[in-house]
C-alpha positions as a printed NumPy array, in Angstrom:
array([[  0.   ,   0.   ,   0.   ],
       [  1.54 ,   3.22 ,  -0.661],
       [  1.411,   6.626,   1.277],
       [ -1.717,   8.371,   1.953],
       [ -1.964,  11.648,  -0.173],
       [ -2.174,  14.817,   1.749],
       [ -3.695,  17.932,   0.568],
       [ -0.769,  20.797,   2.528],
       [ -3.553,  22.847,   2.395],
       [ -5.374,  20.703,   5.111],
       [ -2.003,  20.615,   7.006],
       [ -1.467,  22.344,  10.558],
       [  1.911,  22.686,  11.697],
       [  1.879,  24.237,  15.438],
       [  3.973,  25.184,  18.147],
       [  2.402,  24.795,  21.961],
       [  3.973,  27.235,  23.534],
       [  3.645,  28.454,  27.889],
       [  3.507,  27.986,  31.059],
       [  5.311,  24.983,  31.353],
       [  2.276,  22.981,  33.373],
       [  0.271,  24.235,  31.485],
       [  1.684,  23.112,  28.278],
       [  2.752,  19.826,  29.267],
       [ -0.796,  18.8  ,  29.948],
       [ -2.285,  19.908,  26.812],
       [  0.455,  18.423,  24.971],
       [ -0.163,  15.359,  26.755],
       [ -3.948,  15.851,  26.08 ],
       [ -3.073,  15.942,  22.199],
       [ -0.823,  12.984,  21.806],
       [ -3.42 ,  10.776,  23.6  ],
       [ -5.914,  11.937,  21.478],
       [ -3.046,  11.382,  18.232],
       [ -2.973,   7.339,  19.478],
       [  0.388,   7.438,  21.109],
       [  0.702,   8.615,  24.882],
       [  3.919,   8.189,  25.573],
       [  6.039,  10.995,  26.571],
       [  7.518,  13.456,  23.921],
       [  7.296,  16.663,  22.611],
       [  5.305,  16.323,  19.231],
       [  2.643,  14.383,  18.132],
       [  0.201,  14.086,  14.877],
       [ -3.491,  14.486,  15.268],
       [ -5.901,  13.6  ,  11.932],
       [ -8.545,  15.617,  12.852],
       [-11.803,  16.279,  11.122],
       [-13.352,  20.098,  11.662],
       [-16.413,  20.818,   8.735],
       [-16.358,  17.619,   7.19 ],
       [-12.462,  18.136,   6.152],
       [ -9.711,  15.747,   7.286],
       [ -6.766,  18.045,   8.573],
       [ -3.34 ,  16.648,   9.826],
       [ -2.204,  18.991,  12.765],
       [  1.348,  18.475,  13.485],
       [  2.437,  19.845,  16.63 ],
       [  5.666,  20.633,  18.505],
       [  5.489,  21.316,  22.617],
       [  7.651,  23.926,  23.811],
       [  7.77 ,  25.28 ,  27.564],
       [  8.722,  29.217,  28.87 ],
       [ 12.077,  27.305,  30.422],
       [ 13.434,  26.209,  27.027],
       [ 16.215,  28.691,  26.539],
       [ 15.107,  32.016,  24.139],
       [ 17.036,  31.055,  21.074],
       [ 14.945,  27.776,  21.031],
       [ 12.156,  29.807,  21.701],
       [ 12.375,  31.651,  19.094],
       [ 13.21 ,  29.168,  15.913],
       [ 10.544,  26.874,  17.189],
       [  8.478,  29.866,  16.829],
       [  9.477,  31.031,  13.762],
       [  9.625,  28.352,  11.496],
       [  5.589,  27.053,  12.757],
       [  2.927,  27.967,  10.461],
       [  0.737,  28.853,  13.522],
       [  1.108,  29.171,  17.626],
       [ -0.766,  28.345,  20.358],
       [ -0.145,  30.103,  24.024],
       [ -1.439,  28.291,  27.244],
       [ -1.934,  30.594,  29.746],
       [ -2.655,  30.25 ,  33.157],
       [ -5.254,  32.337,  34.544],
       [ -4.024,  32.304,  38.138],
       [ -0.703,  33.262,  37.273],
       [  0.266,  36.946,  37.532],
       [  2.636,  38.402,  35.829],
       [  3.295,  36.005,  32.906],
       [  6.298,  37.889,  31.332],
       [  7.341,  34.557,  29.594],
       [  3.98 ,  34.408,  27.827],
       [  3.892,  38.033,  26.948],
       [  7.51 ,  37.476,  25.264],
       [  6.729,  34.601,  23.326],
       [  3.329,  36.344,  21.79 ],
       [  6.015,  39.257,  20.886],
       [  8.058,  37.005,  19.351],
       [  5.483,  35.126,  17.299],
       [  4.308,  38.743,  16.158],
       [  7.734,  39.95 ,  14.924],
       [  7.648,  36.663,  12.688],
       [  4.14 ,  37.053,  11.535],
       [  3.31 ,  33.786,  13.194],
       [ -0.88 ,  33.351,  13.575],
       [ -1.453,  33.065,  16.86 ],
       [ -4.476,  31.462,  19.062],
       [ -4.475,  31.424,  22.855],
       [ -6.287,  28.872,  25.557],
       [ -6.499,  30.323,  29.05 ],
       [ -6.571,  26.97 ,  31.784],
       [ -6.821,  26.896,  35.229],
       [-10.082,  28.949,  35.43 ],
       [-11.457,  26.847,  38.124],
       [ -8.894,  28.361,  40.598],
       [ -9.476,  30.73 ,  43.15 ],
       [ -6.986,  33.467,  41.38 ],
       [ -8.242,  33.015,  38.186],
       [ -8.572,  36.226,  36.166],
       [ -9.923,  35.985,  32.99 ],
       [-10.216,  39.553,  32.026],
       [ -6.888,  40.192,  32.614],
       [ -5.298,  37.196,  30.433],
       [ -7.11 ,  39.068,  27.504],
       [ -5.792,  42.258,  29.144],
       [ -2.21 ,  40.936,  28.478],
       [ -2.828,  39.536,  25.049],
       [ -4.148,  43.486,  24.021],
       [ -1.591,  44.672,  25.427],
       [  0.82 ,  42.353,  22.873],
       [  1.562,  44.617,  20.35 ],
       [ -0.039,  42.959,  16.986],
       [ -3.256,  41.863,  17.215],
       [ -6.807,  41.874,  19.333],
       [ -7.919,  39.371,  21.363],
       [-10.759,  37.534,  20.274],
       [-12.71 ,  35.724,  22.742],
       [-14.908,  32.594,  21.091],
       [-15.126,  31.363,  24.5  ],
       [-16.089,  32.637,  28.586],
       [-16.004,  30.81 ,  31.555],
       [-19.061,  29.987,  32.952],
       [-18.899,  31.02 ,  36.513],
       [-15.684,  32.095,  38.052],
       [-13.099,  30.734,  40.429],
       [-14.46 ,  27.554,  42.31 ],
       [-18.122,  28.298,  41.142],
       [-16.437,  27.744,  37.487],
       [-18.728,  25.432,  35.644],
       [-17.943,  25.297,  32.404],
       [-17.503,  27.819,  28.658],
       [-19.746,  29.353,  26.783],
       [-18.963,  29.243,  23.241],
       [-19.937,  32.203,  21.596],
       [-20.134,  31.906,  17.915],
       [-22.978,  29.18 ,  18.159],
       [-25.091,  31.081,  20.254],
       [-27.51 ,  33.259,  18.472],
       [-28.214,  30.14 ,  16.115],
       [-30.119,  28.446,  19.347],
       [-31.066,  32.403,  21.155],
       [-34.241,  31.866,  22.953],
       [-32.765,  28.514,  23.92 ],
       [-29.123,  30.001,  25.582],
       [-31.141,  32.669,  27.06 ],
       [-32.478,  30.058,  29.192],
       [-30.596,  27.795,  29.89 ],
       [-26.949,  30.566,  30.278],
       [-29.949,  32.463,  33.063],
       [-27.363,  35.763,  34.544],
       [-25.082,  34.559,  32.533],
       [-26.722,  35.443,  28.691],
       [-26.324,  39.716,  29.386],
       [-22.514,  38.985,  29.739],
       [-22.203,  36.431,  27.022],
       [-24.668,  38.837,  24.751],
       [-22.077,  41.456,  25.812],
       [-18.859,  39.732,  24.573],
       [-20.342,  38.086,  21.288],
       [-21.356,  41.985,  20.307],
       [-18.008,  42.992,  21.085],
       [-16.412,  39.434,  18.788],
       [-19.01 ,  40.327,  15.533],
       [-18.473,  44.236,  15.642],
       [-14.375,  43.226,  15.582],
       [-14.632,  40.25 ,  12.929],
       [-17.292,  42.538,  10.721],
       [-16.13 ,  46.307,  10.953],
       [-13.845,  46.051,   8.234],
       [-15.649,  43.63 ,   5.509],
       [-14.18 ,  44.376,   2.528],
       [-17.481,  44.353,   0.128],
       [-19.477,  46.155,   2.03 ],
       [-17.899,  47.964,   5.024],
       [-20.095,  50.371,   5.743],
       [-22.468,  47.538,   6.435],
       [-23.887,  46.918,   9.754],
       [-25.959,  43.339,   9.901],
       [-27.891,  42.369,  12.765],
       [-25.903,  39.784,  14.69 ],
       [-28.448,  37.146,  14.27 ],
       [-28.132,  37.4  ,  10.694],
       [-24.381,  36.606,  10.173],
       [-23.836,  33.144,   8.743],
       [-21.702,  31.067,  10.988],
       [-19.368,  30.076,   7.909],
       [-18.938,  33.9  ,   7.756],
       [-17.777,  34.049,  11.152],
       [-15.329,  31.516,  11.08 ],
       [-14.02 ,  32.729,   7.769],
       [-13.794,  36.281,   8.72 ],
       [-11.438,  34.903,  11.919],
       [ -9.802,  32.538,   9.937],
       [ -8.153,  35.41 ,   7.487],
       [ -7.88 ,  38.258,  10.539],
       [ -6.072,  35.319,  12.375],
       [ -3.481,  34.58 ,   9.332],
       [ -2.57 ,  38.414,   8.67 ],
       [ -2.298,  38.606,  12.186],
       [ -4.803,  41.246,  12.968],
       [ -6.892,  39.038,  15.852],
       [ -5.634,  36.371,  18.138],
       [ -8.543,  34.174,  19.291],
       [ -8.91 ,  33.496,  22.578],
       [-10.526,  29.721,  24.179],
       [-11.142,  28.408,  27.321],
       [ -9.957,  25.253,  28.917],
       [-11.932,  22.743,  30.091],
       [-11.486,  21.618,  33.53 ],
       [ -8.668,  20.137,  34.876],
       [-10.64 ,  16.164,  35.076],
       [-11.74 ,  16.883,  31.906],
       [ -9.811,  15.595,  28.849],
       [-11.819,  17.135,  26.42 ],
       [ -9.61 ,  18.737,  23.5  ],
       [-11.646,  19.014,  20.788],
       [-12.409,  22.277,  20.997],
       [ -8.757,  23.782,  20.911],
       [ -8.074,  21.068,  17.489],
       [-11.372,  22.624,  15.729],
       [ -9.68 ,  26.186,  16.407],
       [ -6.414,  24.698,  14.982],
       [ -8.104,  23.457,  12.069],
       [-10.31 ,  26.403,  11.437],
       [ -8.419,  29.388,  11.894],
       [ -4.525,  28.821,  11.843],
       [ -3.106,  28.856,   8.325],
       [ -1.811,  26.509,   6.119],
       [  2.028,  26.103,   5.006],
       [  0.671,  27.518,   1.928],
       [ -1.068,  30.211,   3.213],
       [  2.431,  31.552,   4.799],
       [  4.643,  30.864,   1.64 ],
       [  6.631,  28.266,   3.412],
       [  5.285,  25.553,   0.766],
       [  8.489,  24.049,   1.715],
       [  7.943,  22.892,   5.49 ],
       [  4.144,  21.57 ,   4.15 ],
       [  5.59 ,  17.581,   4.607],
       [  8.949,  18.487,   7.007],
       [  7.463,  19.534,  10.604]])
């Protein structure tokens, strides 16, 4: 049997990149979820996000690994994910790495963990990613409670397809959620280029819209979107490899055609 054939535009080569914790579970997360557990610092996923079979490649790379290695790792992945922790204050190593990824015109996507602890701070892990020179941070995701009443995420894009259902079942929680999904359309739509003057009611986006509107400010480098983790028994990744799939680029669509099959 020969080789499976593999379109490099479904291909996702990624750096994790963090707080070392942090990192090292959601790297192990990923290479259970690739078939092979063991330890290691990369690990294949196939991965299927909108009925397309993606290969994410991914490389695992703490804050402690010295900045040189930082920095190539960085620079020659098509896309990067940060790990934050939201407990942890200041995260200098974090704010460094997103700097770095930004002077290479690396796409970057963040996932804040640890929101079940008592020193969580959400608002200001998005806080330090706008304050990254670069980009705007994108929230798709909130926590669900805070600190040890933290229950869960709220995904935002799917939310006004099923309104008067959230609405009821999110309770307190749908006035803060309706607040942060207007803030995620009015950045992903304000500069449409047919029409961007337009102003549609936020019901009335397409979700394919959505998701390609993030998917091109997320490649030129303009957004960086923002997900929660799941909590700490939970093993659930799926979330973080649709992101990866949807909105980080291709090796084609950074010109490096060359590291499409050599990652």
């Amino acid at each position: 049997m020969g080789a499976k054939a593999i379109d490099p535009q479904t291909i996702r080569n990624v750096t994790i990149i963090g707080d070392p914790d942090e990192t090292t579970r959601v790297a192990h997360l990923l290479r259970r979820r690739s078939g092979r557990p063991g330890s290691g610092t990369r690990a294949t996923v196939d991965w299927k996000t909108g009925r397309v079979e993606h290969t994410i490649r991914i490389a695992a790379l703490t804050s402690h690994a010295p900045m040189a290695e930082l920095e190539r790792s960085i620079r020659v992945a098509d896309g990067v994910v940060a790990v934050v922790n939201a407990a942890a204050n200041p995260i200098p190593h974090v704010e460094t790495m997103l700097r770095v990824a930004d002077d290479h015109q690396v796409a970057r996507l963040c996932l804040i963990n640890g929101l079940d602890h008592p020193a969580a701070d959400f608002d200001r892990c998005v806080r330090t990613i706008a304050d990254t020179r670069g980009a705007v941070p994108l929230a798709l995701q909130i926590p669900l409670g805070a600190h040890p009443t933290f229950e869960g995420v709220i995904d935002l894009l799917p939310l006004w397809a099923l309104e008067s259902l959230a609405a009821e079942l999110y309770g307190s929680h749908w006035e803060v959620a309706e607040r942060w999904y207007g803030n995620l359309v009015k950045t992903v739509m304000e500069q449409v280029p047919s029409d961007p003057n337009a102003s549609p009611a936020r019901c009335d986006i397409p979700l394919d819209q959505l998701h390609h509107r993030i998917r091109y400010l997320t490649r030129i480098g303009d957004v960086v979107p923002v997900l929660c983790g799941a909590a700490p028994m939970s093993d659930d990744i799926a979330t973080l490899l649709d992101a990866i799939a949807r909105y980080l680029p291709s090796p084609m669509d950074v010109c490096q055609p060359e590291h499409a099959l050599d990652y």
